[in-house]
Coordinates of C-alpha atoms in Angstrom, one line a residue:
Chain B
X1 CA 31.7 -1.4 6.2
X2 CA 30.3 1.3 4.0
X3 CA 28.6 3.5 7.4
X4 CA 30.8 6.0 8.6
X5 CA 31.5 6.5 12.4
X6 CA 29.9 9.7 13.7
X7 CA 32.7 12.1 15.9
X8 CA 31.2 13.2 19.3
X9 CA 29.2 16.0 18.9
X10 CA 28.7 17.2 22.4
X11 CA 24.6 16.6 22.2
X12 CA 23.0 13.2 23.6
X13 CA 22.0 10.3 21.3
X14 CA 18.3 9.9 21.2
X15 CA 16.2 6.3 20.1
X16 CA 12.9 6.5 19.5
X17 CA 12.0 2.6 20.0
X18 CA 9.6 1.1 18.5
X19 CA 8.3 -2.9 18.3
X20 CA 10.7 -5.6 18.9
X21 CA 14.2 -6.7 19.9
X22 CA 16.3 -4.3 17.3
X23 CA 16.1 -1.2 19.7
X24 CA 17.6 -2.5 22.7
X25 CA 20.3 -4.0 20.6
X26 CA 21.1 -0.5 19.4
X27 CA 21.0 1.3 22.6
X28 CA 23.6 -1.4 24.0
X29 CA 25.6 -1.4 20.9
X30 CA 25.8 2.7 20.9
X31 CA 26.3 2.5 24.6
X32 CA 29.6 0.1 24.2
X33 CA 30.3 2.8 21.3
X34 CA 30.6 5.3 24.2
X35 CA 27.3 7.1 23.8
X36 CA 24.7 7.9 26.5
X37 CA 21.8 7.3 24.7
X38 CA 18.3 8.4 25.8
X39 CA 15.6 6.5 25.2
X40 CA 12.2 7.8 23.6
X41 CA 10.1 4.4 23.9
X42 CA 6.8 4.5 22.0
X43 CA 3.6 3.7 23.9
X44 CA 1.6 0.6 22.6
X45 CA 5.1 -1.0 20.4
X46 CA 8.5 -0.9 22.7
X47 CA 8.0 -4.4 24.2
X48 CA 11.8 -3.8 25.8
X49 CA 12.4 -3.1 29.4
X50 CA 13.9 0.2 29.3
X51 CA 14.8 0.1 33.2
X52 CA 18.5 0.3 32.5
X53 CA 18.9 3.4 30.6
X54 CA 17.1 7.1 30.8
X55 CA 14.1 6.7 28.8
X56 CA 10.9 8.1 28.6
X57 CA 7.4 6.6 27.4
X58 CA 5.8 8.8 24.5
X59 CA 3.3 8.5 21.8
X60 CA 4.1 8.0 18.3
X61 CA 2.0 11.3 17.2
X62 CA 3.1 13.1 20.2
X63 CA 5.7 15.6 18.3
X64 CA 5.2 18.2 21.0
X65 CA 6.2 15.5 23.4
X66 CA 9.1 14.6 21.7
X67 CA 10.1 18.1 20.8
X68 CA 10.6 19.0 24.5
X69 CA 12.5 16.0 25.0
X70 CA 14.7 17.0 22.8
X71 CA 15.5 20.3 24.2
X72 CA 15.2 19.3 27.8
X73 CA 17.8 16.3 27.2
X74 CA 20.2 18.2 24.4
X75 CA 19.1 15.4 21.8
X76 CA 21.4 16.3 18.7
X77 CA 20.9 12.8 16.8
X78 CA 18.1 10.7 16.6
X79 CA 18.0 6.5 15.7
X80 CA 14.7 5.7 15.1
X81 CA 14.8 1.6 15.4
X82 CA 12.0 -1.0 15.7
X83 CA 8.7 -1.9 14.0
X84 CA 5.6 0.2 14.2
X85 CA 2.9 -1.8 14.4
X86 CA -0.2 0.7 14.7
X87 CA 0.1 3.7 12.5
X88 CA -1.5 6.5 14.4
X89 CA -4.6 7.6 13.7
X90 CA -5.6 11.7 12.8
X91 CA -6.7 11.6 17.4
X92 CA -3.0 11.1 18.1
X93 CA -1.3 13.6 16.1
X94 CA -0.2 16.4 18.5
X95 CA 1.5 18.8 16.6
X96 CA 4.3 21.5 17.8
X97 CA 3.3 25.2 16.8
X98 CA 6.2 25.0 14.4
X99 CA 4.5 21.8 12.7
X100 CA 0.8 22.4 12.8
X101 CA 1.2 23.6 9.0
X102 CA 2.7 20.5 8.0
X103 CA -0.7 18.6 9.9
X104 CA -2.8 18.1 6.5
X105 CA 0.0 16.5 4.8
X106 CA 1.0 14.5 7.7
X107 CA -2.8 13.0 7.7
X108 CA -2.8 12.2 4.5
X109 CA 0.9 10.2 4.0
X110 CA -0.8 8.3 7.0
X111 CA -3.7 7.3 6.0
X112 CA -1.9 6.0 2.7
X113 CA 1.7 6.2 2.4
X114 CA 3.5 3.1 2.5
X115 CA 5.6 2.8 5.1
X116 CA 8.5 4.7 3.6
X117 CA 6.7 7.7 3.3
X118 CA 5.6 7.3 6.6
X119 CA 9.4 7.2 7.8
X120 CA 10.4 9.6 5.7
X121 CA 7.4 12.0 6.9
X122 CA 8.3 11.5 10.4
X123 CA 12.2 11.8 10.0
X124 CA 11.2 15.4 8.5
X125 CA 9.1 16.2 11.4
X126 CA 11.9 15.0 13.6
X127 CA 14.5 17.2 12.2
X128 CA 12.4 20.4 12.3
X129 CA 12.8 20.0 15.9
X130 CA 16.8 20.5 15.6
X131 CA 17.6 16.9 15.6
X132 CA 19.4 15.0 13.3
X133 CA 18.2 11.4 12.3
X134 CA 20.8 9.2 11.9
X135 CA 21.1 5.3 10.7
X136 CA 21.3 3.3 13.8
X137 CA 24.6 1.9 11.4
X138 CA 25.9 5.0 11.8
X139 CA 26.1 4.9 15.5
X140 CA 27.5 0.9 15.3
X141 CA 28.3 0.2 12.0
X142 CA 29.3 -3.8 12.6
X143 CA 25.8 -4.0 12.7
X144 CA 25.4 -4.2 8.9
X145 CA 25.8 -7.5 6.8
X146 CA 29.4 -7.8 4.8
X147 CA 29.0 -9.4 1.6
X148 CA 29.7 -13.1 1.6
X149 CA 28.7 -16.2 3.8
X150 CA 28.6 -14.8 7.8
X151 CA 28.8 -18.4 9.3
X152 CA 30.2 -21.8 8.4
X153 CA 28.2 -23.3 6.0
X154 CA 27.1 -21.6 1.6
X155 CA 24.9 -22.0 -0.4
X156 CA 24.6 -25.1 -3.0
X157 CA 23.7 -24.8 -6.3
X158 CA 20.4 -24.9 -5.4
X159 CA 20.0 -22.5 -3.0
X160 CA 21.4 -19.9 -5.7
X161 CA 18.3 -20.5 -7.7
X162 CA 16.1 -19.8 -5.0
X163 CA 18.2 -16.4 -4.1
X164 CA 18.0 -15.4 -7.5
X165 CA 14.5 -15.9 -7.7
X166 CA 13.6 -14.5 -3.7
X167 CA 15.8 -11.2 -5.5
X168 CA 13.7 -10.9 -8.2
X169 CA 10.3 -11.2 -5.8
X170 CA 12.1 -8.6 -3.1
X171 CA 13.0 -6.3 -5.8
X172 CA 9.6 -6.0 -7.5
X173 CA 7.8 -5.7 -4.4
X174 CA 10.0 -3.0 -3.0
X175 CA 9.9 -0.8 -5.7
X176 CA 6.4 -1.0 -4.8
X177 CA 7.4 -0.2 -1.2
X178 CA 5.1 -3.0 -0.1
X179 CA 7.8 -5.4 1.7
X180 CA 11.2 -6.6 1.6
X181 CA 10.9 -10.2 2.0
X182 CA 10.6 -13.6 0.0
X183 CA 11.0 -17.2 0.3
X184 CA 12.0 -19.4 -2.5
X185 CA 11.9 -23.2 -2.7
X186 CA 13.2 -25.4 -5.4
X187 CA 13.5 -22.2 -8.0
X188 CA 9.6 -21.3 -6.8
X189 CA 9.2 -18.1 -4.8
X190 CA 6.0 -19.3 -2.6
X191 CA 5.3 -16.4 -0.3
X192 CA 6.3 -12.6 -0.1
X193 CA 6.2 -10.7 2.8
X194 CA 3.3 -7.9 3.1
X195 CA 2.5 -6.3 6.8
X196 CA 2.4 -9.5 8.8
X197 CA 6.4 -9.1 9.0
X198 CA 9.3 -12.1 8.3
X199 CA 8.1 -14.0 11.3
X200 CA 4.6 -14.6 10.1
X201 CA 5.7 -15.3 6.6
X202 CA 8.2 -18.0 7.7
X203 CA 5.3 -19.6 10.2
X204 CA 3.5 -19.7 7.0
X205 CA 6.1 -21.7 5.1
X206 CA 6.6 -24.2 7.5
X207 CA 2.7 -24.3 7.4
X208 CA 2.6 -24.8 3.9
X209 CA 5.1 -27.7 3.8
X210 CA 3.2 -29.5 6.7
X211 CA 0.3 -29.4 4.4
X212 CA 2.1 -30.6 1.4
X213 CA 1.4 -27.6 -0.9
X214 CA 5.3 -26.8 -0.5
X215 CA 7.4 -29.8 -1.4
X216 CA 9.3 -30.8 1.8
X217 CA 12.4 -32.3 -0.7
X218 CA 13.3 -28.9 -1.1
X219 CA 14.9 -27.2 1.3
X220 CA 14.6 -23.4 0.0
X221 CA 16.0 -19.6 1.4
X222 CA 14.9 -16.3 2.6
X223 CA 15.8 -13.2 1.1
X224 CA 15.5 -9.7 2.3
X225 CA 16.5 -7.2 1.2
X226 CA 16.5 -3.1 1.5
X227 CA 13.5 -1.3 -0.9
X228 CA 15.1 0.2 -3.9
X229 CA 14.1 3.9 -2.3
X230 CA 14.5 3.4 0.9
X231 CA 15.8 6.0 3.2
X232 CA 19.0 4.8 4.6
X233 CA 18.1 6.0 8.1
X234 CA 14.6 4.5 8.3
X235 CA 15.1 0.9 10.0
X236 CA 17.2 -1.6 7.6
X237 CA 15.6 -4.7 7.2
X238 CA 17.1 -6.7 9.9
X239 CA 17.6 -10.5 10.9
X240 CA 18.4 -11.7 14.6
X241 CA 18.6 -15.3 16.3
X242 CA 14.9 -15.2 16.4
X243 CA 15.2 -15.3 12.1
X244 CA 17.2 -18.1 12.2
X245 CA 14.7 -19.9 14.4
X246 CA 11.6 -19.4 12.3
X247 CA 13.7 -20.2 9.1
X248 CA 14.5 -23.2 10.8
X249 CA 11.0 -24.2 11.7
X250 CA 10.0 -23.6 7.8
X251 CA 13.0 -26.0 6.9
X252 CA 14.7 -23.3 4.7
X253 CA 18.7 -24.0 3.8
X254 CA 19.2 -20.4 4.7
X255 CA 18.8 -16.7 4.4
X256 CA 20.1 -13.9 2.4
X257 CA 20.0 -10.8 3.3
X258 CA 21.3 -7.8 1.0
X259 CA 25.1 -7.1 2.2
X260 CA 25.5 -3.3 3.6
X261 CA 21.9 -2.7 3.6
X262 CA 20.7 -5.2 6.2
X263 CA 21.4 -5.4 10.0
X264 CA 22.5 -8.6 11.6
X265 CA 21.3 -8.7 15.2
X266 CA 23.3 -10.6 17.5
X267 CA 25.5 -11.6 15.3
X268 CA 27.5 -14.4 17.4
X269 CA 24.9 -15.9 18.5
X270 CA 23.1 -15.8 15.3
X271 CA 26.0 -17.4 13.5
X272 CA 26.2 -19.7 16.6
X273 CA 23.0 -21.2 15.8
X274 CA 23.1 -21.0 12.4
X275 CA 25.9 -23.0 12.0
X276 CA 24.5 -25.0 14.4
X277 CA 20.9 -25.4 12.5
X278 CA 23.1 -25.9 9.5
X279 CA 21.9 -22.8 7.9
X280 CA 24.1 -20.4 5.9
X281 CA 24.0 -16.5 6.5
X282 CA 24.7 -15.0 3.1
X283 CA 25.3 -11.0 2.4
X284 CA 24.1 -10.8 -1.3
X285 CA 24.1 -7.8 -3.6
X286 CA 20.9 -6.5 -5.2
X287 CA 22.0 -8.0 -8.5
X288 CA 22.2 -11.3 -7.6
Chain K
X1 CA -18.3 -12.3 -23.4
X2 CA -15.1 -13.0 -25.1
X3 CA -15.1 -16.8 -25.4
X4 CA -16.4 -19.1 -28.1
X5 CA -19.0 -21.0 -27.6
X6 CA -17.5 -24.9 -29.1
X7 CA -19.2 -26.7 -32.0
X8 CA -20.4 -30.3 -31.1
X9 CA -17.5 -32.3 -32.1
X10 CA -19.4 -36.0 -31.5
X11 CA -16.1 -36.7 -28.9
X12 CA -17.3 -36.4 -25.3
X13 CA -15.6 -33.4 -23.0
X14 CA -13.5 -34.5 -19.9
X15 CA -12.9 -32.5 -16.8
X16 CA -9.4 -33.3 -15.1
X17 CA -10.7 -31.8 -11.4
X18 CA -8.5 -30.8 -9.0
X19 CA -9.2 -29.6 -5.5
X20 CA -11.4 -26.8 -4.6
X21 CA -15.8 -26.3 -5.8
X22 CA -14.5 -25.0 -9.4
X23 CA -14.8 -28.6 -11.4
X24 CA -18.5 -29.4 -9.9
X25 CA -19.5 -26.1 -10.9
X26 CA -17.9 -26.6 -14.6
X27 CA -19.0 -29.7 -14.8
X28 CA -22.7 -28.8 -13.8
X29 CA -22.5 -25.6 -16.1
X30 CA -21.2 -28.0 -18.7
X31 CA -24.3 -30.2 -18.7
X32 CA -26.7 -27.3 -19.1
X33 CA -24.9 -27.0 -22.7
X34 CA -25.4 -30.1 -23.6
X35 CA -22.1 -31.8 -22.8
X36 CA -22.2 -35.1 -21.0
X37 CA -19.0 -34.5 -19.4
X38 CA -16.7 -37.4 -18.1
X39 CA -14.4 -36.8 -14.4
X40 CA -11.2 -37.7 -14.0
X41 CA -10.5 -36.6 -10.5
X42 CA -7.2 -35.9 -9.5
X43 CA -6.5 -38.4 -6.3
X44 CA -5.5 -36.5 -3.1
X45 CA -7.1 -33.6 -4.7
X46 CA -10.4 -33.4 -5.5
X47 CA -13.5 -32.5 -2.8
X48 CA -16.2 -33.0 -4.5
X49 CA -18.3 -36.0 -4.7
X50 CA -18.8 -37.0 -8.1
X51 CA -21.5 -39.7 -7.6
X52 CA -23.6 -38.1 -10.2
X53 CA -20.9 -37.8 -13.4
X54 CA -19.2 -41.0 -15.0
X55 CA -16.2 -40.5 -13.2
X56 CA -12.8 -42.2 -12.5
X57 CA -10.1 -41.2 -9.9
X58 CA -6.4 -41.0 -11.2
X59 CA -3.0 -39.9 -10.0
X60 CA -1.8 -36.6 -11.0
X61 CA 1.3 -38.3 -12.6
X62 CA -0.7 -41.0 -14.1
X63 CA -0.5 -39.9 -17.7
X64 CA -0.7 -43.3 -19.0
X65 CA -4.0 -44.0 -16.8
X66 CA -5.3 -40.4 -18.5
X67 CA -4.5 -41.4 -21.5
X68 CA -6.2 -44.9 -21.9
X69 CA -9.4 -43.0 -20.1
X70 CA -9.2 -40.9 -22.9
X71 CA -9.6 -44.0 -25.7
X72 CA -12.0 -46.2 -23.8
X73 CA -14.0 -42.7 -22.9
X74 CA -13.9 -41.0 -26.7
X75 CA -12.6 -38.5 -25.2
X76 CA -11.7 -34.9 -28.0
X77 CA -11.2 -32.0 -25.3
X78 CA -10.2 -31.6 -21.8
X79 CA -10.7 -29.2 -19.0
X80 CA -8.4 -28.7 -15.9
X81 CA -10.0 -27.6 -13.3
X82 CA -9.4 -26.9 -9.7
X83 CA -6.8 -26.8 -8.0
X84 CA -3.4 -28.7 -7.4
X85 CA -2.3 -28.2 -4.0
X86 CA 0.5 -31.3 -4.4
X87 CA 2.9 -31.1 -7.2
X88 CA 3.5 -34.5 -8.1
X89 CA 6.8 -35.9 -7.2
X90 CA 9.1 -37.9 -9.3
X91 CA 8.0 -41.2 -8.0
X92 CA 4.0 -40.5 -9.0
X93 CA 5.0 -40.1 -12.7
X94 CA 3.3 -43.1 -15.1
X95 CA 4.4 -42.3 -18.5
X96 CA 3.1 -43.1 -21.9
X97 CA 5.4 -45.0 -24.1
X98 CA 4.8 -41.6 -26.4
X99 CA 5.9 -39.4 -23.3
X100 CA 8.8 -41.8 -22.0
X101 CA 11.2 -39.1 -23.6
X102 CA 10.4 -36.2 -21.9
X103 CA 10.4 -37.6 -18.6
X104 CA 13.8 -35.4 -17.6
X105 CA 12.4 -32.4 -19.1
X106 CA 9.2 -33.4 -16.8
X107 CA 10.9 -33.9 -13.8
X108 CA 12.9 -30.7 -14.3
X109 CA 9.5 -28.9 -14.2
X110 CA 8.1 -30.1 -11.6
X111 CA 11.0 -29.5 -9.5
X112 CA 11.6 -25.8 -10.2
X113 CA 8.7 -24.6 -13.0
X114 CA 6.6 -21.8 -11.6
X115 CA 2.7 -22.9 -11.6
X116 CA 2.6 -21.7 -15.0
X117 CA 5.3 -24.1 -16.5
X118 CA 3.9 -26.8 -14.7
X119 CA 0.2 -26.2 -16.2
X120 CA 1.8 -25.9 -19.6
X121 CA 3.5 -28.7 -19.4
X122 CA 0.7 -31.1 -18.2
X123 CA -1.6 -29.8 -21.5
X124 CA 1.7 -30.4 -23.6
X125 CA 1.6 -33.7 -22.0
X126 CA -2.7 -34.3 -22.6
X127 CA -2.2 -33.0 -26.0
X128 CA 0.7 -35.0 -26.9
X129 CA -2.4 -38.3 -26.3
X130 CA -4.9 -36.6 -29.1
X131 CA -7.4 -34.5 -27.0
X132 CA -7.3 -30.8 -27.1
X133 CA -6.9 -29.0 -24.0
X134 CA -9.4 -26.0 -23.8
X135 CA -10.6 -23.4 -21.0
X136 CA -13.5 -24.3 -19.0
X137 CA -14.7 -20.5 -20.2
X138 CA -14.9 -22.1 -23.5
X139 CA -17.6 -25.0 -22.6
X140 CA -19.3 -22.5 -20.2
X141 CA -19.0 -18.8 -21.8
X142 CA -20.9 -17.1 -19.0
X143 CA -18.3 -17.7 -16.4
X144 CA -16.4 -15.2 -17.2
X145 CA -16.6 -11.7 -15.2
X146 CA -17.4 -8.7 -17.5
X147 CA -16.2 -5.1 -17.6
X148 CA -18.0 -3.3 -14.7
X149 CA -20.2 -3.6 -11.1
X150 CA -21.6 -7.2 -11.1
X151 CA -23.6 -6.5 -8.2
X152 CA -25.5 -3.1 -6.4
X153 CA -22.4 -1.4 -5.1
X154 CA -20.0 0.4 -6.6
X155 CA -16.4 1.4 -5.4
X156 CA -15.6 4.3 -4.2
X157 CA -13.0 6.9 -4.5
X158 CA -10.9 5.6 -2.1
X159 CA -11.8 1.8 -3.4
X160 CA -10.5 3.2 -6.5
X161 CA -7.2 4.3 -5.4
X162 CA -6.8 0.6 -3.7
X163 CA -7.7 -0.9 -6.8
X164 CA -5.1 0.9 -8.7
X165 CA -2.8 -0.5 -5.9
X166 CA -3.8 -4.1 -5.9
X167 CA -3.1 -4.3 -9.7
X168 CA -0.2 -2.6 -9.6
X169 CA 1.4 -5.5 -7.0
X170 CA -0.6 -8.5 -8.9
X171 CA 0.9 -7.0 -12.5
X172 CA 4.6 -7.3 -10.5
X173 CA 3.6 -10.6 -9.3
X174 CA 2.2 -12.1 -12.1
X175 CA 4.8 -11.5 -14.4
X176 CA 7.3 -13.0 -11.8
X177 CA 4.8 -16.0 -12.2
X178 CA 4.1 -16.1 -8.4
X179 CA 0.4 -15.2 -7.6
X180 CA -2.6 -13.5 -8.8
X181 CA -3.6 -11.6 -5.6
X182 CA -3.2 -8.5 -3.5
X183 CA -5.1 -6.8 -1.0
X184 CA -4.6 -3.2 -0.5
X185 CA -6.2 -1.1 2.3
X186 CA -5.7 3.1 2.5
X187 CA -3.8 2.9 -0.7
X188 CA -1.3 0.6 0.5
X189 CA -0.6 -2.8 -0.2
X190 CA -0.5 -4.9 2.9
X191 CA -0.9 -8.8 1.9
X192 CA 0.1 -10.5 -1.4
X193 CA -0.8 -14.2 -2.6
X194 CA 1.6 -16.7 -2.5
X195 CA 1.6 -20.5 -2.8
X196 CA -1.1 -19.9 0.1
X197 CA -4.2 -18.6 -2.0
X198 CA -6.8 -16.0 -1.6
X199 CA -8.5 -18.1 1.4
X200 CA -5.4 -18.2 3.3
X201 CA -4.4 -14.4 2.3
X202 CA -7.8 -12.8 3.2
X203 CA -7.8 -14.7 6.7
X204 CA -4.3 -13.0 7.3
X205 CA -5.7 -9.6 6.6
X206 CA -8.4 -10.5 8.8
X207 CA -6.1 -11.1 11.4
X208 CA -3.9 -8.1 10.7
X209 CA -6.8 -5.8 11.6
X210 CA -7.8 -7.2 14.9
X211 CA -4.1 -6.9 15.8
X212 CA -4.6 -3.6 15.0
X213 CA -1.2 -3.5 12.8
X214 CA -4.2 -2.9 9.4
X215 CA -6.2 0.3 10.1
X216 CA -10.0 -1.0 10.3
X217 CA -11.3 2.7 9.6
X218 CA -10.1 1.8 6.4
X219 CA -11.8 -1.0 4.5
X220 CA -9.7 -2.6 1.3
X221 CA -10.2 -4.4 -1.9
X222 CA -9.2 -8.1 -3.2
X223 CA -7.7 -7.9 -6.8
X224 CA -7.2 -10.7 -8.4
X225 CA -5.5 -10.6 -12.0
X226 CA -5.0 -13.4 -14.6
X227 CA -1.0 -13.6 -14.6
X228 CA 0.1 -12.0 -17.8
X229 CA 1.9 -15.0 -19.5
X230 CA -0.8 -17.4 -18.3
X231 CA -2.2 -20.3 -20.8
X232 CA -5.9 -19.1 -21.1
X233 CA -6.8 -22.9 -21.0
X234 CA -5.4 -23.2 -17.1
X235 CA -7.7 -22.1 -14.5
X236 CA -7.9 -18.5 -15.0
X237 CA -8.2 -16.8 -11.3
X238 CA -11.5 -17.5 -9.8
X239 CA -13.8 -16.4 -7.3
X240 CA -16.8 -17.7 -5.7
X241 CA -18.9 -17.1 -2.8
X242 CA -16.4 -18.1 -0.3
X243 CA -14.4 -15.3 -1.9
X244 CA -16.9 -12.8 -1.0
X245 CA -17.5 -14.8 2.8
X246 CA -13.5 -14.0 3.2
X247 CA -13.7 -10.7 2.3
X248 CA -16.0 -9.8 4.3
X249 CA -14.7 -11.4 7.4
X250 CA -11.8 -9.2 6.0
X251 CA -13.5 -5.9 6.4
X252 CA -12.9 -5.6 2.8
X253 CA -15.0 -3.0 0.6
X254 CA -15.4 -5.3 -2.6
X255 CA -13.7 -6.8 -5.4
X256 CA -12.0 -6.1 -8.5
X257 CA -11.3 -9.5 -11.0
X258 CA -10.2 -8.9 -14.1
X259 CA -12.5 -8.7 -17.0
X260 CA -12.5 -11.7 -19.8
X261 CA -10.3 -13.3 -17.8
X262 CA -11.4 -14.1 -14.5
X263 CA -14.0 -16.9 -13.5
X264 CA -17.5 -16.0 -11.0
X265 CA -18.8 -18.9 -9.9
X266 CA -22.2 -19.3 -8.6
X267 CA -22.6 -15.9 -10.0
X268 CA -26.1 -15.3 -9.0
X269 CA -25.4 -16.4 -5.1
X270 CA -22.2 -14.3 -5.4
X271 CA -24.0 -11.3 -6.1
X272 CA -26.7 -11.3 -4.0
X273 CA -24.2 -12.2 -0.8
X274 CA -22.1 -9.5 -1.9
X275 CA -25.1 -7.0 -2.1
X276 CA -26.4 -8.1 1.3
X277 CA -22.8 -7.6 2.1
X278 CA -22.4 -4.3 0.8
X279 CA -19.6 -5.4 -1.7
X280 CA -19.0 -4.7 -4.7
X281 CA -17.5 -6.9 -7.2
X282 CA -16.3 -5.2 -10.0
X283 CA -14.4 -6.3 -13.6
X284 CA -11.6 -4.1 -14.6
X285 CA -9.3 -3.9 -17.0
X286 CA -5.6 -5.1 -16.2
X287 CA -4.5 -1.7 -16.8
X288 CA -6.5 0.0 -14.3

């Protein structure tokens, strides 16, 4: 466990929720951590039921919106957790007073930044409201990957070819901040992952070995890992039962994700199922 | 136009066709030099009807079927072309007496070899049977896509900074033997080609704008770049009018290919689909 626990600080823990299953997770996890989180979902991406905890629906350009929650909730620390699907276009942008300088700049890292700058544009914005972002790790660290296998079964021979080679393809394409995925069969990496997200890739794999274009004799792994620049506090990559699923479906042998950097989502039951499926969880480092 | 133009050698010219419209056009193109080219279609993965070219139909792994073709044909030089969307398993492989000692070396390829290696190896393979393996560029010089706008339109500033994107991600790609492809919209690149291809890529770009996860205020460009290790005698990256069909269902601005070493077929339809389009296609050099 490399994240450090946080002491209480008096102010309330704030998420700002995007797309998917990872914020709920979080907001459980920091509520079993004793924290009374507040939620800030995002309109058009938190696909969560928020009905068990405070929350509030904003949207994502809305920093005057979010600024007052802040101050009428005593926000001190922010997780900002789940995908955002739809940047937000120059119409949404509502700036605070203190921000409206910053509004040019903000434009322009949206219309093209990669995502990180996008993060890392919207985590300075956050924090010249008062609050401090934080790494949803910080507020439950078991969340991150450890270094070796997580479940009962490893990797053959085999499989380490194809991590070495999904490495390579993760690597180069992050440094590009493009994406943080790859699949690998028999020594081959055969897709990378741009916008359409892990899910879609996988679908595609499995898609690709029905047609035959992908030999089926090879079973093959998915590797994700973090981008080389990547802020720490910007959403880790992140695998969850639903990974293990679609990695299933694409007939992989397993999936490695880069150890400390990478958040593993409901972990039992992920391991559960994996050792079911007969798929090994593997923490890696980003050397190979 | 970079190519040489091939003396008459009095041997006739075979086309090894794969899947896809690239051999029929080679083929055709061929004629109109003068060539009276022979087909050995790849079974399982050619399309085309070859009813009006001498023609046989072979397993990919068939060496010693290619190879007596070659004797009772005359045949001095060889073009692959098309695709190969099934690598040939272990089982599919006919050797030659002469090539009986590199079936492990083979097999190791075709288990784990990037496309590249593969390719390489099957012209090590042709060779080793007397024929020279030569680019289809070579028979039919005017395939190849030249420095600059092929059509009416012209990219724009914006087009420009994608382009510079797109290569950058193809460069990383190609030189981790993977793909030739990228599409990049607002500066960012958002889908990269895998064992999928370009079809398969721009209809997921497609589909990423109408979920809205793609802004469509913003259009995009398709760059495709030779790989930098690639043999100039495999099928250099190619685009036809389908290409342009998928882009445009894509919402894309145009096309960059790289100069000298990417193939336009059906140039003349190309362009004037594109301009009715409003496309551009453009040849640039892999630096930018």
């Amino acid at each position: 466990m490399v994240a450090r626990t946080l002491p209480a600080t008096g102010g309330r823990l704030a998420i700002i929720a995007g797309a998917g299953a990872l914020p709920h997770h979080v907001a459980e996890a920091a509520r079993r951590q004793g924290e009374d989180p507040f939620i800030i979902a995002l309109s058009h991406e938190a696909d969560a039921s928020w009905a068990g905890f405070d929350h509030t629906v904003l949207a994502i350009g809305d920093f005057a919106g979010i600024s007052r929650t802040f101050e009428k909730e005593g926000i001190d620390r922010v997780v900002l957790s789940g995908g955002v699907r739809r940047r937000p276009e120059w119409r949404d942008i509502r700036p605070t007073l203190r921000t409206l300088a910053t509004v040019p700049s903000v434009l322009r890292t949206l219309m093209s930044g990669g995502d990180d700058a996008v993060l890392r544009m919207a985590m300075d914005l956050i924090e010249a409201s008062g609050a401090r972002v934080i790494g949803a790790q910080e507020v439950v660290p078991n969340l991150l990957a450890d270094t070796g296998p997580l479940g009962a079964h490893v990797p053959t021979d085999d499989d380490r070819r194809d991590i070495e080679a999904g490495i390579a393809a993760a690597n180069a394409l992050g440094a590009l901040d493009v994406g943080q995925g790859a699949v690998a069969v028999g020594g081959r990496v055969i897709a990378l992952e741009g916008a359409e997200g892990t899910d879609a890739m996988l679908a595609r794999v499995a898609a690709l070995k029905v047609e035959g274009r992908v030999s089926t004799r090879r079973r093959g792994v998915l590797v994700k890992l973090c981008k080389p620049h990547q802020d720490q506090r910007a959403d880790l990559p992140s695998i969850g039962p639903s990974t293990v699923a679609g990695a299933e479906a694409a007939g992989l042998a397993g999936i490695a994700v880069e150890a400390g950097r990478a958040l593993v989502l409901e972990r039992s039951q992920l391991v559960e199922n994996a050792d079911k499926s007969g798929l090994f969880i593997l923490g890696v480092e980003r050397g190979g």
